[in-house]
Amino acid sequence: MDDLLARFREAVGEAHVLVEPDVRAGYELDWTGRFLGTTPAVVRPGSTEEVAAVVQACGAAGVALVPQGGNTGLVGGSVPLAGEVVLSLRRLNGLGPIDELAGQVTVGAGVTLAAVQAHAVASGWAVGIDLAARDSATIGGMVATNAGGLAFLRHGGMRDQLAGVEAVLGDGTVVSHLGGLRKDNTGYDLAALLCGSEGTLGVVTAVRLRLVAPVVERCTALVAVEGVAAALGAVGTLRRAGVVLEAAELFLDDGMQLVCDFLGVARPLAAAPAYLLVEWAGEVEDLGVIDAVDAVVADDAGRRESLWRYREAHTEAVNALGVPHKLDVTLPLPALAAFVADVPGAVAAVAPGSRVVLFGHVADGNIHVNVVGPPADDESVDDAVLRLVVERGGSISAEHGIGTAKKRWLHLARTEAELHAFRSIKRALDPSGILNPNVLVP
Ligand code: FAD
Ligand code: MLT
Ligand code: ZN
C-alpha cells in the first residue's frame, strides 16, 4: 500500500491523496447512512490523464477502486464496502462552451447537475434531466447510474441525454468520443454501454450532453386525488387532451404529513388519499379537463418551488425517520395501484411495525418504496418487496441502479444468458477486475 500511495501522490499531487480518517469519513458512508465502508485513501485526480495514471497504478497493484461523484447514490454503489480505494471525480469540474448550433455541451464528469443547469440556462438552453439531488449529484455519477428523475416523462433518462462520453477503462486506456455528431453509425455505442454500468466498466471523465429548449410558459399544480388509479387517470386525460406534461409525480397522505412535520410547514390543501404534482407547458385553464378533489396552482417561480418542496423533501424526511431500505421499482401502469395497496401488507408480514413511505414518478410506473424500521443489514423486507414486484411484472430497479443493495436479486430480472454476457463485457473492459468489483454483476 505504501508503494501504491506513493504512485498516487506522483500522479495527482500530495494534496489530493486523502488518508486522514476524519477526511475520508465523508467518502466512506453513503447518503442514506445504510452503507458504511472503509478506504485506505481517497484519490482526487484533476484530469483524464491523472485518472488513467491512478487506474493503471491500481491495476499494477491488483487493488480495487470505487469511482465516486457526489455520493448521492441510493444503492450502496459509491462507497468502499470491501476496502477499495475511493477515486473521487469531483475535481473534473470543467464546463465547456455551449454549442449553440447543435444544442450540446461537453462537461467534466465531476460537475454537479445544478452547475450544468445554470450554465445551460445562461445561454437560453435547458438540461433535459432533473433530480432533487441536483446540488451534489455529478454528471459522471448520473451517467454511471443512468439516472432518471423528475423530467423522465418528457425527455427520458440520462442515456437519452448523451451525445458522447470519455472514459478510462480498467486497463487505463482512454476511450473518447465527444464529437456529438447526431448521425454517427460507426459501431458499438460505448456511451450507451457505459451509461448504467455503475463504475464497473470504465471511469467516466467527460460527457457530451444534448440540451433541450427551456419551457417558457410553465404551470405547476398540486392536485388532491382519490388514489393512485385516479392519479394515473388524470395523467392519461391530460396527455390525451394534448397537454405537454413536463412532470407527473405522486405521493400519499402520510407522506404529505411526514414532509409537513419535517419542514414545519402547513398543508397546502385539505387532506386527500393521494396528491399528484403536475407541471406542464401551457396555461392554468388546461387543468380543467381533469376531475380533481382540490388543487393549488402556481405560475410563478417562488410558488412553484414551494409546491415542489412537498414532493422533493420526501427523501430527506424519510432519512430523518431512521436508516431507510430504499426499493426503487417500476410496475406496469395497470398493476401500479394494486401494488401500492398491497406493499404495506407485504412489508408488515416480514417486518411488523415498520414505517412504509411510498412516492414516485407515477407516469413512469416508478414507485419508491421506503421502509424504516428493519436493521440496515436485515434484507427480509428487500426480499419481500422485490419478489412482489417481479411477480407483478415489474423491474427491481427503475432508476437508482443495482449497486450492492440489489445485487442479490439481479437474477430475478435478468436471465443466466444475460448475466453471462454481462460478465464477458466486464472481463473485456476491465480485465483485472479492479473497477467497482462488488457492485452490479453478481
Ligand atoms: P455517486 O453516488 O457518487 O455514485 C453512484 C454510482 O456511480 C456508483 O456506483 C459510483 O461508483 C458510480 N460513479 C460515480 N461517478 C462515476 C464516474 N465518473 N465514472 C464511473 N462511475 C461513477 N436518482 C434518480 O435516478 N432519480 C431521482 O429522482 C433521484 N433523486 C434523488 C434525490 C435525492 C435527495 C438523493 C439523495 C438522491 C437521488 N437520486 C435520484 C439518486 C442519485 O442522485 C443518482 O443516482 C445520481 O445519479 C448519483 O450521482 P452521484 O454523482 O452522486 O454518484
Ligand atoms: C426521488 O424520486 O425523489 C428520488 O429517486 C429519491 C428517492 O427515491 O428517495
Ligand atoms: Zn426517483
Short mmCIF file of C-alpha atoms and ligand atoms in Angstrom, two decimals:
data_model
loop_
_atom_site.label_atom_id
_atom_site.label_comp_id
_atom_site.label_asym_id
_atom_site.label_seq_id
_atom_site.Cartn_x
_atom_site.Cartn_y
_atom_site.Cartn_z
CA MET A 1 0.00 0.00 0.00
CA ASP A 2 2.87 2.43 0.72
CA ASP A 3 4.15 1.98 -2.84
CA LEU A 4 0.67 2.48 -4.23
CA LEU A 5 0.13 5.65 -2.16
CA ALA A 6 3.45 6.94 -3.48
CA ARG A 7 2.28 6.30 -7.06
CA PHE A 8 -1.00 8.11 -6.32
CA ARG A 9 0.90 11.13 -4.94
CA GLU A 10 3.13 11.15 -8.00
CA ALA A 11 0.07 11.04 -10.27
CA VAL A 12 -2.23 13.61 -8.61
CA GLY A 13 -0.07 15.51 -6.09
CA GLU A 14 0.21 15.05 -2.33
CA ALA A 15 -2.73 17.35 -1.54
CA HIS A 16 -5.14 15.13 -3.45
CA VAL A 17 -4.42 11.82 -1.74
CA LEU A 18 -6.55 11.90 1.41
CA VAL A 19 -5.62 9.41 4.10
CA GLU A 20 -6.69 11.07 7.35
CA PRO A 21 -9.64 9.16 8.91
CA ASP A 22 -11.78 12.25 9.56
CA VAL A 23 -11.29 13.49 5.97
CA ARG A 24 -12.01 10.04 4.49
CA ALA A 25 -15.16 9.61 6.58
CA GLY A 26 -17.43 11.62 4.26
CA TYR A 27 -16.44 9.35 1.36
CA GLU A 28 -16.95 6.12 3.30
CA LEU A 29 -20.63 6.44 4.27
CA ASP A 30 -23.45 6.58 1.71
CA TRP A 31 -26.21 9.23 1.64
CA THR A 32 -28.78 7.02 3.38
CA GLY A 33 -26.45 6.02 6.21
CA ARG A 34 -27.13 2.34 5.43
CA PHE A 35 -23.81 1.52 3.74
CA LEU A 36 -20.54 2.19 5.58
CA GLY A 37 -17.14 1.10 4.33
CA THR A 38 -13.51 1.96 4.86
CA THR A 39 -10.79 3.00 2.43
CA PRO A 40 -7.02 3.30 2.65
CA ALA A 41 -7.17 6.51 0.57
CA VAL A 42 -9.38 8.89 -1.34
CA VAL A 43 -7.64 9.94 -4.55
CA ARG A 44 -8.79 13.12 -6.32
CA PRO A 45 -7.41 13.38 -9.88
CA GLY A 46 -7.72 16.69 -11.71
CA SER A 47 -7.58 15.49 -15.33
CA THR A 48 -8.33 12.47 -17.53
CA GLU A 49 -4.59 11.69 -17.68
CA GLU A 50 -4.42 11.65 -13.89
CA VAL A 51 -7.45 9.31 -13.74
CA ALA A 52 -5.68 6.97 -16.18
CA ALA A 53 -2.50 7.04 -14.09
CA VAL A 54 -4.44 6.15 -10.91
CA VAL A 55 -6.32 3.33 -12.64
CA GLN A 56 -3.05 1.95 -14.05
CA ALA A 57 -1.43 2.10 -10.61
CA CYS A 58 -4.37 0.20 -9.08
CA GLY A 59 -4.21 -2.37 -11.91
CA ALA A 60 -0.48 -2.94 -11.40
CA ALA A 61 -1.01 -3.38 -7.65
CA GLY A 62 -4.15 -5.51 -8.06
CA VAL A 63 -6.08 -3.12 -5.80
CA ALA A 64 -9.75 -2.37 -6.49
CA LEU A 65 -11.25 1.11 -6.64
CA VAL A 66 -14.70 2.67 -6.32
CA PRO A 67 -15.40 5.69 -8.52
CA GLN A 68 -17.32 8.35 -6.61
CA GLY A 69 -19.05 11.54 -7.73
CA GLY A 70 -21.44 13.34 -5.41
CA ASN A 71 -22.01 10.23 -3.24
CA THR A 72 -25.79 10.68 -3.53
CA GLY A 73 -26.35 7.20 -4.97
CA LEU A 74 -29.01 5.20 -3.14
CA VAL A 75 -27.90 1.57 -3.71
CA GLY A 76 -24.59 1.42 -1.85
CA GLY A 77 -22.51 1.53 -5.05
CA SER A 78 -20.36 4.59 -4.34
CA VAL A 79 -18.70 3.63 -1.06
CA PRO A 80 -15.75 1.28 -0.35
CA LEU A 81 -17.56 -1.64 1.29
CA ALA A 82 -14.67 -4.05 0.67
CA GLY A 83 -11.77 -1.72 1.48
CA GLU A 84 -11.41 -0.30 -2.05
CA VAL A 85 -9.56 2.92 -2.90
CA VAL A 86 -12.06 5.76 -3.48
CA LEU A 87 -11.50 7.59 -6.77
CA SER A 88 -13.29 10.91 -6.34
CA LEU A 89 -14.05 12.61 -9.66
CA ARG A 90 -15.29 15.91 -8.25
CA ARG A 91 -12.24 17.88 -9.42
CA LEU A 92 -13.15 17.13 -13.05
CA ASN A 93 -15.49 20.10 -12.98
CA GLY A 94 -14.88 21.86 -16.30
CA LEU A 95 -17.81 23.38 -18.22
CA GLY A 96 -17.25 23.63 -21.97
CA PRO A 97 -18.80 26.31 -24.17
CA ILE A 98 -22.41 25.78 -25.25
CA ASP A 99 -22.59 24.60 -28.86
CA GLU A 100 -25.42 26.88 -29.95
CA LEU A 101 -25.96 25.19 -33.30
CA ALA A 102 -26.10 21.61 -32.05
CA GLY A 103 -27.63 22.46 -28.65
CA GLN A 104 -24.93 20.48 -26.85
CA VAL A 105 -22.23 20.96 -24.25
CA THR A 106 -19.21 18.97 -23.07
CA VAL A 107 -18.66 18.91 -19.30
CA GLY A 108 -16.35 17.21 -16.83
CA ALA A 109 -17.68 14.15 -15.02
CA GLY A 110 -17.41 15.86 -11.64
CA VAL A 111 -19.62 18.83 -12.49
CA THR A 112 -22.84 18.92 -10.48
CA LEU A 113 -26.16 18.78 -12.28
CA ALA A 114 -27.06 22.21 -10.83
CA ALA A 115 -23.89 23.75 -12.31
CA VAL A 116 -24.69 22.38 -15.79
CA GLN A 117 -28.31 23.53 -15.48
CA ALA A 118 -27.17 27.07 -14.62
CA HIS A 119 -24.62 27.02 -17.47
CA ALA A 120 -27.29 25.93 -19.99
CA VAL A 121 -29.90 28.44 -18.75
CA ALA A 122 -27.40 31.28 -19.11
CA SER A 123 -27.31 30.54 -22.85
CA GLY A 124 -31.08 30.12 -23.26
CA TRP A 125 -30.99 26.30 -23.15
CA ALA A 126 -32.04 23.75 -20.52
CA VAL A 127 -30.85 20.29 -19.43
CA GLY A 128 -33.39 17.54 -20.11
CA ILE A 129 -32.91 15.87 -16.74
CA ASP A 130 -33.53 16.96 -13.16
CA LEU A 131 -33.37 15.47 -9.67
CA ALA A 132 -33.69 16.72 -6.13
CA ALA A 133 -30.00 15.86 -5.51
CA ARG A 134 -29.02 18.38 -8.23
CA ASP A 135 -26.66 20.39 -5.98
CA SER A 136 -24.46 17.35 -5.23
CA ALA A 137 -25.07 14.66 -7.88
CA THR A 138 -22.43 14.78 -10.62
CA ILE A 139 -22.90 14.24 -14.33
CA GLY A 140 -20.44 11.31 -14.23
CA GLY A 141 -22.42 9.66 -11.43
CA MET A 142 -25.64 10.26 -13.31
CA VAL A 143 -24.19 8.59 -16.40
CA ALA A 144 -22.87 5.70 -14.31
CA THR A 145 -26.32 5.11 -12.77
CA ASN A 146 -28.35 6.09 -15.87
CA ALA A 147 -30.30 8.43 -13.58
CA GLY A 148 -33.99 9.01 -14.21
CA GLY A 149 -35.60 11.76 -12.19
CA LEU A 150 -38.31 14.36 -12.48
CA ALA A 151 -38.16 15.06 -16.22
CA PHE A 152 -38.06 11.44 -17.43
CA LEU A 153 -41.65 11.60 -18.69
CA ARG A 154 -40.76 14.49 -21.02
CA HIS A 155 -37.14 13.86 -22.01
CA GLY A 156 -36.17 10.35 -20.91
CA GLY A 157 -33.28 9.39 -18.65
CA MET A 158 -29.56 10.08 -18.69
CA ARG A 159 -28.91 7.71 -21.59
CA ASP A 160 -31.26 9.80 -23.72
CA GLN A 161 -29.28 12.97 -22.99
CA LEU A 162 -25.94 11.51 -24.11
CA ALA A 163 -24.21 12.62 -27.29
CA GLY A 164 -20.84 11.15 -26.25
CA VAL A 165 -18.66 10.01 -23.38
CA GLU A 166 -14.97 9.94 -22.48
CA ALA A 167 -13.85 7.26 -20.02
CA VAL A 168 -10.85 5.43 -18.66
CA LEU A 169 -11.24 1.65 -18.96
CA GLY A 170 -9.99 -0.90 -16.44
CA ASP A 171 -6.57 -1.25 -18.10
CA GLY A 172 -6.05 2.52 -18.02
CA THR A 173 -6.76 3.21 -21.71
CA VAL A 174 -8.81 6.29 -22.55
CA VAL A 175 -11.81 5.97 -24.89
CA SER A 176 -13.12 9.32 -26.06
CA HIS A 177 -15.98 10.04 -28.44
CA LEU A 178 -17.17 13.57 -27.76
CA GLY A 179 -17.78 14.91 -31.28
CA GLY A 180 -21.54 14.95 -30.70
CA LEU A 181 -22.50 14.06 -34.28
CA ARG A 182 -26.24 13.43 -34.43
CA LYS A 183 -25.80 10.77 -37.08
CA ASP A 184 -22.77 8.62 -36.36
CA ASN A 185 -23.28 4.97 -37.19
CA THR A 186 -19.78 3.69 -36.61
CA GLY A 187 -20.07 0.63 -34.43
CA TYR A 188 -20.59 -0.14 -30.78
CA ASP A 189 -22.27 2.62 -28.76
CA LEU A 190 -19.82 2.79 -25.87
CA ALA A 191 -21.58 5.79 -24.32
CA ALA A 192 -24.83 3.82 -24.06
CA LEU A 193 -22.93 0.83 -22.63
CA LEU A 194 -21.06 2.85 -20.02
CA CYS A 195 -24.33 4.52 -19.07
CA GLY A 196 -25.82 2.42 -16.27
CA SER A 197 -22.59 0.42 -15.77
CA GLU A 198 -22.21 1.81 -12.22
CA GLY A 199 -18.45 2.26 -12.39
CA THR A 200 -17.81 -1.40 -13.32
CA LEU A 201 -16.64 -0.91 -16.93
CA GLY A 202 -14.95 2.48 -17.01
CA VAL A 203 -14.41 5.70 -15.11
CA VAL A 204 -16.36 8.44 -16.87
CA THR A 205 -14.21 11.57 -17.19
CA ALA A 206 -16.20 13.81 -19.58
CA VAL A 207 -19.68 13.84 -21.08
CA ARG A 208 -21.21 15.43 -24.18
CA LEU A 209 -24.80 16.34 -23.31
CA ARG A 210 -27.75 17.14 -25.52
CA LEU A 211 -29.64 20.23 -24.38
CA VAL A 212 -33.35 20.96 -24.71
CA ALA A 213 -35.47 24.08 -25.15
CA PRO A 214 -36.45 25.76 -21.88
CA VAL A 215 -40.15 25.89 -21.01
CA VAL A 216 -41.34 29.47 -21.21
CA GLU A 217 -44.97 29.25 -20.07
CA ARG A 218 -44.77 26.74 -17.23
CA CYS A 219 -47.61 25.87 -14.84
CA THR A 220 -47.38 23.67 -11.77
CA ALA A 221 -50.33 22.20 -9.88
CA LEU A 222 -50.62 20.08 -6.77
CA VAL A 223 -53.82 18.11 -7.24
CA ALA A 224 -55.61 16.17 -4.49
CA VAL A 225 -56.88 12.85 -5.89
CA GLU A 226 -58.74 9.78 -4.60
CA GLY A 227 -55.76 7.46 -5.06
CA VAL A 228 -53.18 6.03 -7.45
CA ALA A 229 -55.72 4.94 -10.07
CA ALA A 230 -57.24 8.44 -10.08
CA ALA A 231 -53.76 9.98 -10.43
CA LEU A 232 -52.97 7.75 -13.41
CA GLY A 233 -56.37 8.52 -14.92
CA ALA A 234 -55.72 12.27 -14.61
CA VAL A 235 -52.32 11.94 -16.28
CA GLY A 236 -53.89 9.98 -19.16
CA THR A 237 -56.65 12.57 -19.59
CA LEU A 238 -54.18 15.46 -19.67
CA ARG A 239 -51.96 13.70 -22.20
CA ARG A 240 -54.89 12.78 -24.45
CA ALA A 241 -56.01 16.42 -24.34
CA GLY A 242 -52.64 17.39 -25.82
CA VAL A 243 -51.20 18.89 -22.63
CA VAL A 244 -47.40 18.57 -22.79
CA LEU A 245 -46.53 17.30 -19.31
CA GLU A 246 -43.07 18.15 -18.01
CA ALA A 247 -43.58 16.07 -14.84
CA ALA A 248 -46.19 13.93 -13.07
CA GLU A 249 -45.26 12.98 -9.51
CA LEU A 250 -47.24 11.13 -6.85
CA PHE A 251 -47.23 10.97 -3.06
CA LEU A 252 -49.68 9.79 -0.43
CA ASP A 253 -51.29 11.47 2.54
CA ASP A 254 -48.94 10.02 5.19
CA GLY A 255 -46.03 11.32 3.07
CA MET A 256 -47.63 14.76 2.97
CA GLN A 257 -47.93 14.75 6.78
CA LEU A 258 -44.36 13.50 7.18
CA VAL A 259 -42.98 16.26 4.95
CA CYS A 260 -45.09 18.99 6.60
CA ASP A 261 -43.79 17.91 10.03
CA PHE A 262 -40.21 17.68 8.72
CA LEU A 263 -40.28 21.12 7.07
CA GLY A 264 -42.51 22.71 9.72
CA VAL A 265 -44.98 23.94 7.09
CA ALA A 266 -48.77 23.76 6.75
CA ARG A 267 -50.59 21.50 4.32
CA PRO A 268 -51.21 23.36 1.05
CA LEU A 269 -54.69 21.79 0.66
CA ALA A 270 -57.15 19.66 2.63
CA ALA A 271 -56.20 16.03 3.30
CA ALA A 272 -56.85 13.52 0.47
CA PRO A 273 -55.70 9.93 -0.14
CA ALA A 274 -53.06 10.99 -2.68
CA TYR A 275 -51.52 14.01 -4.40
CA LEU A 276 -50.44 14.44 -7.98
CA LEU A 277 -47.89 17.12 -8.77
CA VAL A 278 -48.11 18.01 -12.44
CA GLU A 279 -46.12 20.52 -14.41
CA TRP A 280 -46.85 21.46 -18.00
CA ALA A 281 -46.08 23.93 -20.71
CA GLY A 282 -49.31 25.84 -21.11
CA GLU A 283 -51.99 27.65 -19.18
CA VAL A 284 -53.73 27.14 -15.85
CA GLU A 285 -57.03 26.50 -17.71
CA ASP A 286 -55.53 23.32 -19.23
CA LEU A 287 -56.14 21.62 -15.89
CA GLY A 288 -59.91 21.93 -16.45
CA VAL A 289 -60.06 18.60 -18.29
CA ILE A 290 -59.46 16.54 -15.13
CA ASP A 291 -61.68 15.82 -12.12
CA ALA A 292 -59.74 16.89 -9.05
CA VAL A 293 -60.83 16.78 -5.41
CA ASP A 294 -58.92 20.04 -4.93
CA ALA A 295 -55.90 21.74 -6.49
CA VAL A 296 -53.36 24.51 -5.86
CA VAL A 297 -51.78 26.07 -8.93
CA ALA A 298 -48.53 28.01 -9.24
CA ASP A 299 -47.46 30.03 -12.23
CA ASP A 300 -44.51 31.89 -10.77
CA ALA A 301 -41.12 30.55 -9.75
CA GLY A 302 -41.44 31.08 -5.98
CA ARG A 303 -44.82 29.36 -5.60
CA ARG A 304 -43.73 26.60 -7.98
CA GLU A 305 -40.68 25.89 -5.81
CA SER A 306 -42.78 25.74 -2.65
CA LEU A 307 -45.15 23.19 -4.25
CA TRP A 308 -42.20 21.07 -5.38
CA ARG A 309 -40.80 21.02 -1.81
CA TYR A 310 -43.76 18.84 -0.71
CA ARG A 311 -42.60 16.21 -3.20
CA GLU A 312 -38.83 16.65 -3.21
CA ALA A 313 -38.44 16.76 0.58
CA HIS A 314 -39.76 13.18 0.89
CA THR A 315 -36.22 11.73 0.63
CA GLU A 316 -34.78 13.88 3.44
CA ALA A 317 -37.92 13.45 5.58
CA VAL A 318 -37.69 9.64 5.28
CA ASN A 319 -33.97 9.72 6.22
CA ALA A 320 -34.87 11.76 9.31
CA LEU A 321 -37.07 8.84 10.49
CA GLY A 322 -34.11 6.43 10.52
CA VAL A 323 -31.94 4.44 8.12
CA PRO A 324 -34.20 3.51 5.20
CA HIS A 325 -34.36 0.44 2.99
CA LYS A 326 -34.91 2.12 -0.38
CA LEU A 327 -36.58 -0.02 -3.02
CA ASP A 328 -36.91 1.87 -6.27
CA VAL A 329 -39.13 -0.17 -8.58
CA THR A 330 -41.27 0.04 -11.73
CA LEU A 331 -44.61 -1.66 -12.31
CA PRO A 332 -46.67 -1.89 -15.48
CA LEU A 333 -49.15 1.02 -15.17
CA PRO A 334 -52.25 -1.25 -14.89
CA ALA A 335 -50.62 -3.02 -11.90
CA LEU A 336 -49.45 0.10 -10.06
CA ALA A 337 -52.49 0.92 -7.89
CA ALA A 338 -52.82 -2.66 -6.61
CA PHE A 339 -49.08 -2.79 -5.87
CA VAL A 340 -49.25 0.41 -3.82
CA ALA A 341 -52.24 -1.00 -1.92
CA ASP A 342 -50.55 -4.38 -1.28
CA VAL A 343 -46.97 -3.42 -0.48
CA PRO A 344 -47.57 -2.29 3.15
CA GLY A 345 -49.07 -5.73 3.88
CA ALA A 346 -46.12 -7.50 2.27
CA VAL A 347 -43.75 -5.42 4.42
CA ALA A 348 -45.77 -5.96 7.61
CA ALA A 349 -45.66 -9.73 7.06
CA VAL A 350 -41.84 -9.80 7.36
CA ALA A 351 -41.10 -6.64 9.37
CA PRO A 352 -44.08 -5.80 11.56
CA GLY A 353 -44.17 -2.25 12.90
CA SER A 354 -42.05 -0.80 10.07
CA ARG A 355 -42.92 2.54 8.56
CA VAL A 356 -43.59 2.42 4.78
CA VAL A 357 -43.45 5.63 2.74
CA LEU A 358 -44.40 5.46 -0.95
CA PHE A 359 -43.91 8.13 -3.59
CA GLY A 360 -42.57 8.39 -7.09
CA HIS A 361 -42.68 9.21 -10.75
CA VAL A 362 -46.18 7.92 -11.34
CA ALA A 363 -46.43 8.34 -15.11
CA ASP A 364 -43.29 6.17 -15.50
CA GLY A 365 -44.78 3.44 -13.29
CA ASN A 366 -41.89 4.19 -10.91
CA ILE A 367 -42.67 3.94 -7.19
CA HIS A 368 -40.10 4.44 -4.43
CA VAL A 369 -40.82 2.03 -1.60
CA ASN A 370 -39.10 3.32 1.56
CA VAL A 371 -39.11 1.14 4.65
CA VAL A 372 -37.80 2.36 8.00
CA GLY A 373 -37.58 0.01 10.94
CA PRO A 374 -35.64 -3.15 9.98
CA PRO A 375 -31.90 -3.08 10.82
CA ALA A 376 -29.66 -1.95 7.93
CA ASP A 377 -28.36 -5.48 7.29
CA ASP A 378 -31.70 -7.29 7.56
CA GLU A 379 -32.70 -7.93 3.94
CA SER A 380 -36.02 -9.69 4.55
CA VAL A 381 -38.02 -6.62 3.66
CA ASP A 382 -35.98 -6.04 0.49
CA ASP A 383 -36.60 -9.66 -0.48
CA ALA A 384 -40.36 -9.46 0.12
CA VAL A 385 -40.83 -6.23 -1.84
CA LEU A 386 -38.60 -7.16 -4.78
CA ARG A 387 -40.25 -10.57 -5.16
CA LEU A 388 -43.69 -8.92 -5.14
CA VAL A 389 -42.50 -6.54 -7.88
CA VAL A 390 -41.25 -9.37 -10.08
CA GLU A 391 -44.47 -11.39 -9.52
CA ARG A 392 -46.43 -8.37 -10.78
CA GLY A 393 -44.33 -7.96 -13.94
CA GLY A 394 -42.16 -5.07 -12.72
CA SER A 395 -38.45 -4.20 -12.53
CA ILE A 396 -36.39 -4.32 -9.32
CA SER A 397 -34.66 -1.05 -10.28
CA ALA A 398 -36.33 1.79 -12.14
CA GLU A 399 -33.62 4.43 -11.88
CA HIS A 400 -31.25 4.06 -8.89
CA GLY A 401 -29.41 1.02 -10.26
CA ILE A 402 -28.38 -2.26 -8.63
CA GLY A 403 -25.26 -1.30 -6.63
CA THR A 404 -24.57 -3.66 -3.76
CA ALA A 405 -28.08 -3.24 -2.35
CA LYS A 406 -29.87 -5.25 -5.06
CA LYS A 407 -27.12 -7.45 -6.49
CA ARG A 408 -28.57 -10.48 -4.73
CA TRP A 409 -31.81 -10.14 -6.70
CA LEU A 410 -30.46 -9.33 -10.16
CA HIS A 411 -31.14 -12.91 -11.28
CA LEU A 412 -34.86 -12.20 -10.81
CA ALA A 413 -34.64 -9.53 -13.50
CA ARG A 414 -32.02 -10.95 -15.89
CA THR A 415 -31.57 -14.39 -17.44
CA GLU A 416 -28.47 -16.52 -16.90
CA ALA A 417 -27.54 -15.85 -20.55
CA GLU A 418 -27.75 -12.09 -19.97
CA LEU A 419 -25.65 -12.33 -16.80
CA HIS A 420 -23.07 -14.38 -18.72
CA ALA A 421 -22.93 -11.60 -21.35
CA PHE A 422 -22.55 -9.01 -18.55
CA ARG A 423 -19.55 -10.93 -17.15
CA SER A 424 -17.95 -11.24 -20.61
CA ILE A 425 -18.28 -7.49 -21.19
CA LYS A 426 -16.87 -6.80 -17.72
CA ARG A 427 -13.82 -9.02 -18.43
CA ALA A 428 -13.22 -7.33 -21.80
CA LEU A 429 -13.26 -3.75 -20.49
CA ASP A 430 -11.83 -4.38 -17.01
CA PRO A 431 -9.52 -7.40 -17.42
CA SER A 432 -8.06 -7.26 -13.91
CA GLY A 433 -11.46 -6.70 -12.33
CA ILE A 434 -10.45 -3.59 -10.38
CA LEU A 435 -13.36 -1.28 -11.25
CA ASN A 436 -16.07 -1.40 -8.56
CA PRO A 437 -15.91 -5.21 -8.44
CA ASN A 438 -18.55 -5.54 -5.72
CA VAL A 439 -21.49 -3.89 -7.45
CA LEU A 440 -23.99 -4.81 -10.12
CA VAL A 441 -22.57 -8.02 -11.64
CA PRO A 442 -23.11 -10.99 -9.31
P1 FAD B 1 -22.34 8.60 -6.72
O1 FAD B 1 -23.34 8.39 -5.67
O2 FAD B 1 -21.04 9.16 -6.30
O3 FAD B 1 -22.08 7.20 -7.47
C1 FAD B 1 -23.13 6.43 -7.95
C2 FAD B 1 -22.57 5.25 -8.77
O4 FAD B 1 -21.92 5.75 -9.92
C3 FAD B 1 -21.56 4.42 -8.03
O5 FAD B 1 -21.65 3.09 -8.46
C4 FAD B 1 -20.23 5.01 -8.47
O6 FAD B 1 -19.18 4.09 -8.40
C5 FAD B 1 -20.53 5.40 -9.90
N1 FAD B 1 -19.80 6.59 -10.38
C6 FAD B 1 -19.87 7.84 -9.88
N2 FAD B 1 -19.15 8.67 -10.66
C7 FAD B 1 -18.62 7.92 -11.65
C8 FAD B 1 -17.78 8.21 -12.76
N3 FAD B 1 -17.35 9.44 -13.02
N4 FAD B 1 -17.43 7.18 -13.57
C9 FAD B 1 -17.88 5.93 -13.34
N5 FAD B 1 -18.66 5.60 -12.30
C10 FAD B 1 -19.03 6.59 -11.47
N6 FAD B 1 -31.74 9.21 -8.78
C11 FAD B 1 -32.59 9.16 -9.84
O7 FAD B 1 -32.34 8.40 -10.78
N7 FAD B 1 -33.73 9.93 -9.88
C12 FAD B 1 -34.03 10.80 -8.88
O8 FAD B 1 -35.06 11.47 -8.94
C13 FAD B 1 -33.14 10.90 -7.78
N8 FAD B 1 -33.39 11.78 -6.78
C14 FAD B 1 -32.57 11.81 -5.71
C15 FAD B 1 -32.86 12.70 -4.67
C16 FAD B 1 -32.05 12.74 -3.53
C17 FAD B 1 -32.37 13.73 -2.44
C18 FAD B 1 -30.92 11.89 -3.44
C19 FAD B 1 -30.02 11.92 -2.26
C20 FAD B 1 -30.62 11.01 -4.48
C21 FAD B 1 -31.43 10.96 -5.62
N9 FAD B 1 -31.17 10.09 -6.67
C22 FAD B 1 -32.01 10.05 -7.76
C23 FAD B 1 -30.01 9.20 -6.63
C24 FAD B 1 -28.67 9.84 -7.09
O9 FAD B 1 -28.70 11.25 -7.02
C25 FAD B 1 -28.35 9.39 -8.51
O10 FAD B 1 -28.10 8.01 -8.51
C26 FAD B 1 -27.12 10.11 -9.12
O11 FAD B 1 -27.02 9.72 -10.46
C27 FAD B 1 -25.83 9.78 -8.41
O12 FAD B 1 -24.85 10.72 -8.80
P2 FAD B 1 -23.55 10.91 -7.89
O13 FAD B 1 -22.62 11.84 -8.58
O14 FAD B 1 -23.92 11.30 -6.51
O15 FAD B 1 -22.94 9.44 -7.92
C1 MLT B 2 -36.84 10.73 -5.81
O1 MLT B 2 -37.57 10.47 -6.76
O2 MLT B 2 -37.10 11.64 -5.00
C2 MLT B 2 -35.54 10.01 -5.71
O3 MLT B 2 -35.42 8.94 -6.55
C3 MLT B 2 -35.01 9.81 -4.34
C4 MLT B 2 -35.67 8.77 -3.51
O4 MLT B 2 -36.09 7.73 -4.01
O5 MLT B 2 -35.74 8.98 -2.30
ZN ZN B 3 -36.91 9.00 -8.08
#
